[in-house]
Every structure is written in C-alpha cells, then in structure tokens.
Coordinates of C-alpha atoms in Angstrom, one line a residue:
Chain A
M96 CA 18.9 -4.4 3.4
I97 CA 16.4 -2.3 4.0
K98 CA 16.5 -0.8 6.9
N99 CA 13.2 0.4 7.4
I100 CA 9.1 0.6 5.9
S101 CA 6.9 2.3 6.8
N102 CA 3.5 3.5 5.0
L103 CA 3.6 6.1 2.4
G104 CA -0.3 6.9 2.9
D105 CA -2.8 3.7 2.8
A106 CA -2.1 2.5 -0.7
A107 CA 1.9 2.1 -0.7
L108 CA 5.0 0.5 1.5
Y109 CA 7.8 3.5 2.4
C110 CA 11.7 0.9 1.5
D111 CA 14.3 3.4 2.8
F112 CA 17.8 2.3 2.8
G113 CA 19.4 4.9 4.7
N114 CA 20.4 8.6 3.7
E115 CA 23.6 8.0 2.0
V116 CA 23.8 8.4 -2.0
N117 CA 25.7 6.1 -3.7
Q118 CA 26.1 3.6 -6.3
E119 CA 26.2 1.1 -3.6
V120 CA 23.2 2.1 -2.1
N121 CA 21.5 3.0 -5.3
S122 CA 22.5 -1.2 -6.4
K123 CA 20.4 -2.3 -3.4
V124 CA 17.5 0.1 -4.4
I125 CA 18.1 -1.7 -7.4
K126 CA 17.7 -5.3 -6.7
Y127 CA 14.3 -4.7 -5.0
F128 CA 13.0 -3.6 -7.4
K129 CA 14.1 -6.4 -10.3
N130 CA 14.1 -8.9 -7.6
I131 CA 9.7 -7.5 -6.7
K132 CA 8.8 -6.3 -10.2
E133 CA 9.6 -10.4 -11.3
K134 CA 8.0 -11.9 -8.9
E135 CA 4.7 -10.4 -9.8
I136 CA 3.5 -10.1 -6.4
E137 CA -1.0 -9.4 -6.1
G138 CA -1.7 -5.6 -5.7
I139 CA 1.3 -4.7 -6.6
T140 CA 0.5 -1.2 -9.1
N141 CA 3.2 0.9 -9.3
L142 CA 7.4 0.3 -7.9
T143 CA 9.6 3.6 -7.7
P144 CA 13.1 3.3 -7.4
S145 CA 15.3 6.1 -6.6
Y146 CA 18.6 7.0 -4.8
N147 CA 18.0 5.1 -1.0
K148 CA 14.5 4.9 -1.3
L149 CA 11.5 2.0 -2.8
I150 CA 7.7 3.0 -3.1
I151 CA 5.7 -0.2 -3.7
S152 CA 1.9 0.8 -5.0
F153 CA -0.4 -0.9 -4.5
D154 CA -4.5 -1.2 -4.5
L155 CA -6.5 -1.6 -1.3
N156 CA -9.0 -3.2 -3.1
L157 CA -6.8 -6.3 -3.0
T158 CA -3.8 -6.1 -0.4
N159 CA -3.0 -4.1 2.2
F160 CA 0.0 -2.4 4.0
N161 CA 0.7 -5.3 7.4
N162 CA 0.2 -7.8 4.0
L163 CA 2.6 -6.6 1.4
K164 CA 5.0 -5.5 4.7
K165 CA 5.5 -9.5 5.2
I166 CA 5.7 -10.8 2.1
I167 CA 8.9 -8.6 1.3
E168 CA 10.3 -8.6 4.7
N169 CA 10.2 -12.4 4.0
L170 CA 11.5 -11.7 0.6
E171 CA 14.2 -14.6 -1.4
L172 CA 16.6 -11.9 -3.5
N173 CA 17.2 -13.8 -6.5
E174 CA 20.8 -12.4 -8.2
L175 CA 20.7 -10.4 -10.1
E176 CA 22.4 -11.2 -13.2
K177 CA 25.4 -9.3 -13.8
I178 CA 22.5 -6.8 -15.7
K179 CA 24.4 -5.9 -18.2
S180 CA 25.0 -2.1 -18.2
N181 CA 24.9 -0.2 -20.5
K182 CA 27.1 2.7 -21.8
I183 CA 25.3 5.6 -23.5
K184 CA 27.9 8.3 -25.3
I185 CA 25.5 11.4 -25.4
P186 CA 26.1 15.3 -27.0
I187 CA 25.7 18.4 -26.0
C188 CA 25.6 21.5 -27.6
C189 CA 27.2 23.7 -25.0
D190 CA 25.9 26.8 -27.3
K191 CA 24.8 30.3 -25.3
E192 CA 21.5 29.8 -26.6
F193 CA 21.4 26.3 -24.5
A194 CA 23.3 26.9 -21.6
L195 CA 20.6 29.7 -19.5
D196 CA 22.0 29.3 -16.7
I197 CA 26.1 29.4 -17.1
K198 CA 27.4 33.0 -16.1
K199 CA 25.4 32.4 -13.5
L200 CA 27.0 29.4 -12.3
E201 CA 30.6 31.0 -13.4
K202 CA 29.4 33.4 -9.8
K203 CA 28.1 31.1 -8.0
L204 CA 31.2 28.7 -8.4
K205 CA 34.0 31.2 -8.3
M206 CA 35.0 28.9 -11.9
S207 CA 35.2 29.9 -15.2
E208 CA 32.6 28.5 -18.0
E209 CA 36.6 26.3 -19.2
K210 CA 36.6 25.3 -16.3
I211 CA 33.2 24.2 -15.5
Y212 CA 32.8 22.6 -18.4
E213 CA 36.3 20.1 -18.6
R214 CA 35.1 19.2 -15.3
F215 CA 32.1 18.2 -16.8
F216 CA 33.1 17.0 -19.7
S217 CA 35.7 14.4 -18.4
K218 CA 33.7 12.8 -15.9
E219 CA 31.6 9.2 -16.3
Y220 CA 28.3 9.3 -15.1
F221 CA 25.9 6.7 -13.2
C222 CA 21.8 7.1 -14.0
Y223 CA 20.6 5.7 -10.5
M224 CA 17.2 6.2 -11.7
T225 CA 14.4 8.0 -13.9
G226 CA 11.4 9.6 -13.8
F227 CA 10.2 13.0 -12.4
I228 CA 8.9 13.4 -16.1
A229 CA 9.0 10.8 -18.8
G230 CA 12.3 8.7 -19.2
L231 CA 14.5 12.3 -17.2
P232 CA 17.9 10.1 -15.4
F233 CA 19.3 11.3 -12.6
L234 CA 23.3 11.1 -13.1
G235 CA 26.3 11.1 -11.2
D236 CA 28.2 11.8 -9.7
L237 CA 29.6 15.6 -10.8
D238 CA 33.2 16.6 -9.5
E239 CA 33.0 17.8 -5.8
S240 CA 34.0 21.8 -6.9
L241 CA 30.9 21.5 -9.5
K242 CA 27.9 20.7 -6.7
S243 CA 25.4 24.1 -6.9
R244 CA 22.2 24.7 -5.5
R245 CA 19.0 24.9 -7.9
L246 CA 18.0 28.0 -9.1
E247 CA 15.9 30.0 -6.6
T248 CA 13.2 30.2 -8.2
P249 CA 12.9 27.1 -11.1
R250 CA 11.9 28.3 -14.3
V251 CA 8.3 27.2 -15.9
K252 CA 9.6 26.0 -18.9
I253 CA 13.3 24.5 -19.5
P254 CA 13.4 23.8 -22.6
K255 CA 13.2 19.8 -24.5
G256 CA 16.9 18.3 -24.4
S257 CA 18.3 20.7 -21.6
V258 CA 21.1 19.1 -19.8
G259 CA 21.2 20.4 -15.9
I260 CA 23.2 20.3 -12.9
A261 CA 22.3 20.2 -9.1
E262 CA 24.0 19.4 -5.6
Q263 CA 25.7 16.4 -6.9
F264 CA 23.7 15.2 -9.7
C265 CA 22.4 16.1 -13.6
N266 CA 19.5 15.5 -15.3
I267 CA 18.4 15.9 -19.1
Y268 CA 15.3 16.9 -19.5
T269 CA 13.8 14.8 -21.5
F270 CA 11.2 17.3 -23.2
E271 CA 10.0 21.1 -22.2
S272 CA 9.1 21.7 -18.3
P273 CA 9.1 23.4 -15.1
G274 CA 12.2 22.9 -12.8
G275 CA 14.5 24.4 -11.7
W276 CA 18.2 23.0 -12.6
N277 CA 21.4 25.2 -13.1
I278 CA 21.0 24.3 -17.2
I279 CA 24.2 23.8 -19.4
G280 CA 23.5 22.6 -22.4
N281 CA 20.8 20.6 -24.8
T282 CA 21.6 17.3 -26.5
P283 CA 19.5 16.8 -30.1
T284 CA 19.6 13.3 -29.2
N285 CA 16.2 12.1 -27.9
I286 CA 16.2 10.2 -24.7
F287 CA 12.2 9.0 -24.5
D288 CA 10.4 7.2 -27.0
K289 CA 6.7 7.1 -26.1
K290 CA 5.5 5.3 -28.9
N291 CA 8.4 2.4 -27.9
E292 CA 6.7 1.2 -26.1
L293 CA 9.0 -1.9 -24.4
K294 CA 12.1 0.8 -24.0
P295 CA 10.1 4.3 -24.3
N296 CA 14.1 5.1 -22.0
L297 CA 17.3 5.6 -23.3
I298 CA 18.9 5.4 -20.3
N299 CA 18.1 3.6 -17.2
P300 CA 19.0 2.9 -13.9
G301 CA 23.2 0.9 -13.6
D302 CA 23.7 3.0 -17.3
T303 CA 27.0 4.5 -17.4
L304 CA 27.2 7.8 -19.5
V305 CA 29.6 9.7 -21.3
F306 CA 29.1 13.3 -22.9
E307 CA 30.5 14.9 -25.8
Q308 CA 31.1 17.8 -26.3
I309 CA 29.2 19.5 -29.4
S310 CA 29.2 22.2 -31.8
I311 CA 26.4 24.0 -32.9
D312 CA 26.9 23.3 -36.7
Q313 CA 27.6 19.4 -35.2
F314 CA 23.9 20.2 -33.1
E315 CA 22.1 21.3 -36.5
K316 CA 23.2 18.8 -38.3
H317 CA 21.7 16.2 -35.2
N318 CA 18.8 17.5 -35.2
G319 CA 18.4 18.0 -39.5
Chain B
M65 CA -22.0 2.2 -36.9
D66 CA -17.6 3.6 -37.3
K67 CA -19.9 6.5 -38.8
S68 CA -21.2 8.4 -36.1
Y69 CA -19.4 10.8 -34.7
F70 CA -18.7 14.6 -32.8
E71 CA -17.6 17.1 -34.4
V72 CA -16.2 19.3 -31.3
I73 CA -18.2 22.7 -31.9
R74 CA -15.8 24.0 -28.2
P75 CA -13.5 22.4 -26.5
G76 CA -14.0 22.9 -23.0
I77 CA -11.2 23.8 -20.8
N78 CA -9.3 20.5 -20.1
T79 CA -11.3 17.7 -21.9
T80 CA -9.5 14.7 -21.5
F81 CA -10.2 10.8 -22.7
Q82 CA -9.8 8.8 -19.3
D83 CA -9.9 5.4 -17.8
L84 CA -8.6 4.2 -14.9
G85 CA -5.1 4.6 -14.9
R86 CA -2.1 3.3 -16.2
K87 CA -0.4 0.4 -14.0
N88 CA 4.0 0.4 -13.4
L89 CA 5.3 2.7 -14.7
Y90 CA 6.1 4.8 -12.3
H91 CA 10.0 4.0 -12.7
I92 CA 10.4 5.2 -15.6
G93 CA 8.6 8.3 -14.6
I94 CA 5.3 8.1 -16.0
P95 CA 2.1 8.7 -14.0
F96 CA -1.0 6.7 -12.6
S97 CA -3.3 9.3 -14.7
G98 CA -6.8 7.8 -14.7
A99 CA -10.2 9.3 -13.7
M100 CA -9.2 12.3 -11.6
D101 CA -12.8 11.3 -9.4
N102 CA -13.0 7.4 -9.7
R103 CA -16.0 7.1 -8.6
N104 CA -17.7 8.8 -10.8
F105 CA -16.2 7.8 -13.6
I106 CA -17.6 4.3 -13.1
L107 CA -21.2 5.5 -12.3
A108 CA -21.1 7.1 -15.5
N109 CA -20.3 3.7 -16.9
A110 CA -22.4 2.2 -15.1
I111 CA -25.2 3.8 -15.9
A112 CA -24.3 3.5 -19.3
G113 CA -24.0 0.1 -19.4
N114 CA -19.9 -0.5 -20.2
K115 CA -17.9 -2.2 -18.3
E116 CA -16.0 -0.6 -15.7
N117 CA -12.7 1.0 -17.3
T118 CA -14.4 1.2 -19.8
P119 CA -12.9 5.2 -21.5
I120 CA -14.7 8.1 -21.4
I121 CA -14.5 12.0 -21.9
E122 CA -13.2 14.2 -18.7
F123 CA -13.7 17.4 -19.0
A124 CA -12.9 21.0 -16.0
Y125 CA -15.0 24.1 -15.0
Q126 CA -16.3 24.6 -18.9
G127 CA -17.0 21.6 -20.7
P128 CA -17.3 20.7 -25.1
L129 CA -19.7 21.6 -27.2
L130 CA -20.4 19.1 -29.9
K131 CA -22.5 18.2 -32.5
F132 CA -23.1 14.1 -32.6
K133 CA -23.9 12.5 -36.9
G134 CA -24.6 9.1 -37.0
E135 CA -27.5 7.2 -35.8
K136 CA -28.4 6.9 -33.0
I137 CA -26.8 6.9 -29.5
N138 CA -27.3 7.1 -26.0
F139 CA -24.9 9.5 -23.6
N140 CA -24.8 10.1 -19.7
I141 CA -23.5 12.8 -17.7
T142 CA -21.9 12.5 -14.3
G143 CA -20.9 15.1 -11.6
N144 CA -22.6 18.9 -10.5
V145 CA -22.6 19.5 -13.9
S146 CA -25.3 22.1 -16.7
F147 CA -26.1 20.3 -19.5
N148 CA -28.2 21.4 -22.4
L149 CA -29.1 18.2 -25.8
I150 CA -29.9 20.8 -28.3
K151 CA -32.9 19.1 -31.0
K152 CA -34.2 20.7 -34.0
D153 CA -36.7 23.1 -32.3
D154 CA -36.2 21.7 -28.6
Q155 CA -34.0 22.9 -26.7
I156 CA -33.7 20.2 -23.5
E157 CA -32.4 20.4 -19.8
G158 CA -30.4 17.8 -18.6
N159 CA -30.1 16.4 -15.4
C160 CA -27.1 14.0 -14.6
Y161 CA -27.2 10.1 -13.9
E162 CA -29.8 10.2 -16.2
N163 CA -29.0 8.5 -19.9
Y164 CA -30.5 10.8 -23.0
T165 CA -30.6 10.0 -26.8
L166 CA -28.8 11.9 -29.1
E167 CA -29.9 11.4 -33.2
D168 CA -27.8 13.2 -36.1
G169 CA -27.7 16.9 -35.6
D170 CA -28.1 16.8 -32.2
Q171 CA -25.4 19.0 -30.1
L172 CA -24.7 18.2 -26.5
D173 CA -23.9 21.4 -24.7
I174 CA -21.7 20.9 -21.5
L175 CA -21.8 24.7 -20.0
S176 CA -20.0 23.8 -16.8
T177 CA -19.8 22.3 -13.5
N178 CA -21.0 23.5 -10.4
K179 CA -19.2 23.9 -7.2
S180 CA -17.3 21.6 -8.4
V181 CA -14.4 20.8 -10.6
Y182 CA -14.5 17.4 -13.0
G183 CA -17.5 16.1 -15.1
Y184 CA -17.8 12.8 -17.6
L185 CA -19.1 12.1 -21.0
A186 CA -20.2 8.4 -20.7
I187 CA -22.1 7.2 -24.8
S188 CA -23.0 3.4 -24.0
G189 CA -20.2 2.5 -25.7
N190 CA -16.5 2.9 -27.1
F191 CA -15.1 5.6 -28.2
K192 CA -12.5 5.6 -30.8
V193 CA -9.3 5.9 -28.7
Q194 CA -5.2 4.9 -29.0
I195 CA -4.4 2.8 -25.7
Q196 CA -0.6 2.9 -24.6
W197 CA 0.7 0.6 -22.2
G198 CA -2.8 -1.1 -21.6
S199 CA -4.5 2.2 -20.8
C200 CA -6.6 5.7 -22.7
S201 CA -5.9 8.1 -20.2
T202 CA -4.4 11.1 -21.8
N203 CA -1.5 12.5 -20.1
T204 CA -1.4 16.0 -21.9
K205 CA 2.2 16.4 -19.9
A206 CA 3.8 13.8 -21.7
N207 CA 1.3 14.0 -24.5
V208 CA 1.0 9.8 -23.6
G209 CA -2.5 8.1 -24.2
A210 CA -5.7 9.0 -26.2
N211 CA -6.1 11.7 -28.8
D212 CA -2.2 12.1 -29.0
G213 CA -2.0 12.9 -25.3
K214 CA -3.7 15.7 -26.2
K215 CA -6.3 17.4 -24.9
I216 CA -9.9 17.1 -27.1
E217 CA -9.4 20.4 -29.6
K218 CA -11.3 22.4 -31.3
N219 CA -12.5 21.3 -34.8
Q220 CA -11.6 17.7 -34.2
V221 CA -13.8 14.5 -34.8
I222 CA -14.7 12.3 -32.0
K223 CA -15.3 9.1 -33.5
I224 CA -17.5 6.5 -32.4
L225 CA -16.2 2.4 -32.7
D226 CA -19.6 0.5 -31.8
T227 CA -22.5 1.6 -29.4
H228 CA -24.7 -0.8 -27.5
S229 CA -28.9 -0.2 -27.8
H230 CA -28.8 0.4 -23.9
N231 CA -32.2 1.0 -22.0
S232 CA -32.2 4.9 -23.1
K233 CA -34.6 5.5 -19.4
R234 CA -31.9 4.6 -17.3
K235 CA -31.4 6.7 -14.4
L236 CA -29.8 7.6 -10.8
E237 CA -31.1 9.3 -7.9
Y238 CA -27.4 10.5 -6.5
L239 CA -26.3 14.3 -4.9
N240 CA -22.5 14.9 -5.1
S241 CA -21.5 15.2 -0.9
K242 CA -19.7 18.9 0.4
I243 CA -16.4 17.1 2.8
E244 CA -16.2 18.5 6.0
S245 CA -12.6 18.2 6.1
I246 CA -10.1 15.9 3.8
R247 CA -8.5 12.7 6.3
V248 CA -5.2 12.4 6.2
I249 CA -2.3 10.3 7.4
R250 CA 0.9 11.9 8.9
G251 CA 3.8 11.7 6.2
T252 CA 7.1 10.2 5.9
N253 CA 9.1 14.6 7.0
F254 CA 5.9 15.1 9.7
N255 CA 9.5 15.7 12.0
Y256 CA 11.1 18.6 9.8
F257 CA 8.3 20.1 11.1
S258 CA 7.9 22.6 13.8
E259 CA 5.4 21.7 16.8
N260 CA 3.8 24.8 15.4
G261 CA 4.0 24.0 11.1
K262 CA 2.5 19.8 12.3
K263 CA -0.5 22.2 14.7
N264 CA -1.1 25.0 12.2
F265 CA -1.0 22.3 9.6
F266 CA -4.1 20.4 11.3
N267 CA -5.8 23.3 13.0
E268 CA -6.3 26.1 10.3
E269 CA -8.1 26.1 7.1
F270 CA -6.5 26.7 3.8
T271 CA -7.3 28.0 0.4
V272 CA -6.7 25.8 -3.1
T273 CA -5.3 28.2 -5.1
K274 CA -5.7 28.5 -9.0
L275 CA -2.4 26.9 -9.5
T276 CA -4.3 23.7 -9.6
D277 CA -5.2 20.9 -12.3
R278 CA -4.4 17.2 -12.9
M279 CA -1.0 17.2 -12.0
G280 CA -1.2 18.7 -8.2
M281 CA -3.5 21.3 -6.0
R282 CA -1.8 24.8 -4.3
L283 CA -2.9 25.3 -1.0
E284 CA -2.3 28.7 0.7
G285 CA -2.8 30.0 4.2
T286 CA -0.8 29.8 7.2
K287 CA 2.7 28.9 6.7
I288 CA 4.2 25.2 7.5
E289 CA 7.2 26.2 9.7
N290 CA 10.2 23.9 8.6
I291 CA 13.1 23.0 11.1
V292 CA 15.0 20.8 9.8
D293 CA 15.5 20.7 5.4
T294 CA 13.2 22.4 3.1
N295 CA 15.0 20.0 0.6
I296 CA 15.0 16.1 1.2
K297 CA 16.6 13.7 -1.8
S298 CA 14.6 13.4 -4.8
E299 CA 12.7 10.0 -3.8
G300 CA 8.8 8.1 -5.3
I301 CA 5.4 10.5 -5.2
V302 CA 1.8 8.6 -4.7
K303 CA -1.4 10.4 -5.5
G304 CA -2.4 12.4 -2.1
V305 CA 1.2 12.9 -0.9
I306 CA 1.0 16.3 0.8
Q307 CA 3.8 18.0 -0.2
V308 CA 5.8 21.5 1.3
P309 CA 7.8 23.2 -0.5
T310 CA 10.6 26.3 0.9
D311 CA 7.8 28.4 0.8
G312 CA 5.3 26.4 3.6
N313 CA 2.5 26.2 1.2
P314 CA 1.1 22.8 1.3
I315 CA 0.9 21.0 -3.0
V316 CA -0.8 18.2 -2.7
M317 CA -0.3 16.1 -5.6
L318 CA -2.2 15.1 -7.7
S319 CA -3.0 12.3 -10.6
D320 CA -0.4 13.2 -13.4
H321 CA 1.0 14.1 -11.0
G322 CA 5.9 14.5 -11.4
T323 CA 6.8 10.3 -10.0
I324 CA 9.7 11.6 -7.9
G325 CA 10.3 14.9 -6.1
G326 CA 12.4 16.9 -3.9
Y327 CA 10.1 18.2 -0.4
P328 CA 9.3 17.0 2.4
K329 CA 6.2 15.2 3.1
I330 CA 3.6 16.8 5.6
G331 CA 1.1 13.7 5.3
V332 CA -1.5 11.9 2.6
V333 CA -4.9 12.3 2.2
I334 CA -6.6 8.7 2.7
S335 CA -7.6 7.6 -0.6
S336 CA -11.5 7.1 0.7
D337 CA -11.5 11.1 0.4
Y338 CA -9.4 10.9 -2.9
D339 CA -12.7 12.1 -5.0
K340 CA -14.1 14.4 -2.9
L341 CA -10.8 16.4 -2.8
V342 CA -10.3 17.1 -6.4
Q343 CA -13.9 18.5 -6.8
L344 CA -13.2 20.9 -4.3
P345 CA -12.8 24.8 -7.0
P346 CA -10.4 27.0 -6.5
G347 CA -11.4 29.8 -3.6
S348 CA -12.4 26.5 -1.2
K349 CA -11.8 26.0 2.4
I350 CA -9.9 22.2 3.4
K351 CA -9.3 21.6 6.7
F352 CA -7.2 18.6 6.9
K353 CA -7.2 15.7 10.0
E354 CA -5.0 13.5 11.0
I355 CA -5.9 9.4 11.3
E356 CA -4.6 6.1 11.8
L357 CA -3.8 3.9 8.8
S358 CA -6.5 1.0 10.2
D359 CA -9.1 4.2 10.1
A360 CA -8.4 5.2 6.4
E361 CA -8.5 1.3 5.1
L362 CA -11.8 0.3 7.3
L363 CA -12.6 4.2 5.8
F364 CA -11.8 3.2 2.2
K365 CA -13.4 -0.5 2.5
L366 CA -17.3 1.6 3.3
Y367 CA -16.4 4.2 0.5
Q368 CA -16.1 0.5 -1.8
M369 CA -18.9 -0.7 -0.8
E370 CA -21.2 2.4 -0.7
T371 CA -20.4 3.1 -4.2
K372 CA -21.5 -0.3 -5.3
N373 CA -24.9 0.5 -3.6
I374 CA -25.5 3.2 -5.8
I375 CA -24.6 1.5 -8.8
A376 CA -27.6 -1.1 -7.1
K377 CA -30.0 1.8 -7.5
I378 CA -29.8 2.7 -11.2
K379 CA -32.8 1.4 -13.3

C-alpha cells in the first residue's frame, strides 16, 4: 500500500501513499500509523501521518534508515477494529469581528456571504490529520465551490478558535498562531487541552464533524 | 534543601528549561523541542555530575541575572558565554566548562553568548520543574512544559529541588569549533527546483536573518527558483528540513518547528551538523554541501564518539 519509501534526511523515513488526497488513501495512512504505533518498534521517536504521507522519525543512535525500511516493508498489518469514529458538533460564530476574510472571499468566490455560509454549514467534515500547531485539525472536504487559495501574505497572528478555509480543507486554530488560511468564524470550544495528557485533542484523525452556527450572544454565553 | 532558589533579576532574551526533548507527539502537533545544541546541553550535565537528561536552563544571546538564596551549590555554564560571578566583595569573570560555587546572596550575571546563540546553565542537582509528556522542554508557542510553558520572567523564583555535592573543581578544556559548511541530504522535493536553483543552493552563500528563533532559521541570498509548484499537500516535517516557500528564501526548521508544513523541501541538514547550525547568529554566512545518506550516518557516529571523548576529558 505504501508506494515508495525514501529517506527524509538521515533520521526519518518518508512513506509515500501517492499524490491523491481522499479519505480512502488517508485511511491507509492511518492504518499504518496505528499498526506501527502499537508495535513499539525500537528506535522510532515519532510518527507523523498526513493526507497521503507518513513520516517515521527515529533515533540514529538506535537504528538507521535501511533497518527500519526493511521492518516497515515487511510489517504485518492488523486490520483495525472498526475505529470508533466520533461525531463531534462544533459551534461557530460568524460575527464580523471573527470572520476576518469573509469580504475577501465574497470577491474571490464571486458568491454572497449568505451562500458561502449556507454551503459551509451544510456539509459533514472528516478529520484527515492534526498538527502544525498542537491539536489543529485538518478537515475536509469543502463544497467544490468554496475552494480558495491561501492569503497572499500570511497573518502573523490569528486569534485562538479561528476557523479557516483554504483549498478543499478547513481548520481550527487551537491557539494564537501565524497562518495563511481565510478566516470565516470562531469557535468558543476548546480544541486542545494540554492538561489532559492522555487525550489532549478534542478532534482526532478519522472523526466526523458537523458545524453549528451560533450567534454572538450564544458565543459569549459559552465563554462566560 | 528545597529552600534554595534563584531570584530572577533580569530574565534574558529567551531563557527556558530544556532537556533532550519530547517523543511520540508529532501526530497531535507537538514538536520534539529540547535543547537546541545537544552537545553543550550534555556537556553541562556531565560537568555538573548530573544524569544526561537532567532539565537545565537554556538561554539565547543575553542570559539571565540571577541572585542565589540558600545553601552552597555548584554550577557550570557551557557554550561560548561571558558571565560574572558577583560575590559580596569580589567579582569573578567566569570560564565556560568549569564548576563554580554559589553561596547565599551571590549573583550570577550571564552577560552574553559570543559569536553564537545558545548557552546552558546547569547546577549540580535538580531544578524543581514540571514534566509534561515525559519532558520538561518548554515550548513557548504551545505553552507546554516547565514554567507553565513560558519563558523565565523577571522577578520570578527558580526553585531548586535538590543538590549533590560534587567536586567543585571539575572542568573541561573545550572550544566550540566553527563550521565551514552545513552538510545536507537532498530533500523529497529536490526536483521541484530548476537546475539553476539547485546549483545556487549548493554554491551560493546564504545569510542568517534576524527572523530566526527556536522554530526556524530564515535565510536570505540568491532566490531558489521553483519550477513545479510552490505549495505541496501539507505533510510531516522533521527538524533540519529546509523548506523553500514562494519567495525563494530557504527556511531551516528547528527544534520547535510546526509538525506539518506545505512548502517544498529542498534538503535536510544532517544530524551531526545540527548543533553547530543552531549556534550561527543572524548575519552569519552559510554554505550548504551535498552529501549521501551513508556518509551522514558515519559522520553522526563520529560526532557521538567525539562527544563521549570530550566527556572523558572532564577532570
């Protein structure tokens, strides 16, 4: 299922599952990720699954590229127990103080604000991966008509809770961070909890999400 | 003993607790972090007589000014650092890689790192720090790790958990060598760049800019021309990866890097050159040199052996 394994520097394997991005390819990545994690293979220090790649970092004191490549190529994959995919509801407020890029998007997409939100809220989303910053979920797929490019110049600071869209994906900034996605709202829900060491992320790969539009009053009540 | 502590009179520019890093969390977005310059981190603990992975203080450019309260302790500083030990009626100019004793009321003034970025302060013993996911490493962006995930601040107190009396005369003759060129393995998107772009990457000089911190090192120089796409589908990153965004200026990902990125990777700095790379201050010139994986593996073994040999010389 891995199309090719190459080295990313001298201390990581780059497992390529192809160029396409869809849930089928991504679930293969997740399958490898979970199997490798369970086996606790000596020397592996980190696993980074993404849409269609899996990076395996290792400690060069304990193993090396060729050893690990052999192990991964001969890995016996256990079927995953049907992962209990959580369905999570996330409230989003689209008040103008939060929807920083909605006016720009109306122009970019040649679509009214109402139409953009109608299409955005009508879909269910799938979590492909988490990362970049702690707990940030990469969700998809947006309605075809909402695809847009990232900002030409990324923002230095995006407020915590911001919901952004770019290409066919959407994300939620788990804390203040730089970033280049088009911001269309903000959620009062805490997505990353560092105090919960066992399960710090509210949203994990494989989860399904629905968004619910809330008013500024409901947003403030939530935070109150 | 837990009555001993440091008062922070001046925090310095970027002073944090670090150890050898935090594993197995890339998939939720938490980077490895840990000491930037592993060798100097390890040497500080070795001179102090501590276990290898004991949490110690890392500082950048200007270090902290600390006032010590409590019973006598030993400390040492590693890197290329100017510091003074201020006693009641005496001021001592300190040498790196040498243990000194602090007594109640003494001050330690870490003035600056010289032609380098990071330095380390170890005590013979343990600071009282929070451990999160098996590491104290402070990631100030995610607020993870010791000190509530924050830099050490003015007027705060740094508590000492315990100390061990270790030979206060322990020292090491060691000089940090300068690096001529940074060795790099081709990245997974090497072919995204034009023939000229690739040539320039390995032949031209790049300058380290001020936009450099624990997350990444931004370089400036001849623009690296991309002929395929300046974006890729976001995927995992490891430390040492050199990404080239749309503007053609390379960025080297460092210990607190974002775990996922969407720019093409032209190369990856080899493990044995990482400690020296991070010590290059803004304004430094860098040249990249291409090498093969097998050579990089050999160089890493040699580098680790060299570190062991240096430790063996501590008297």
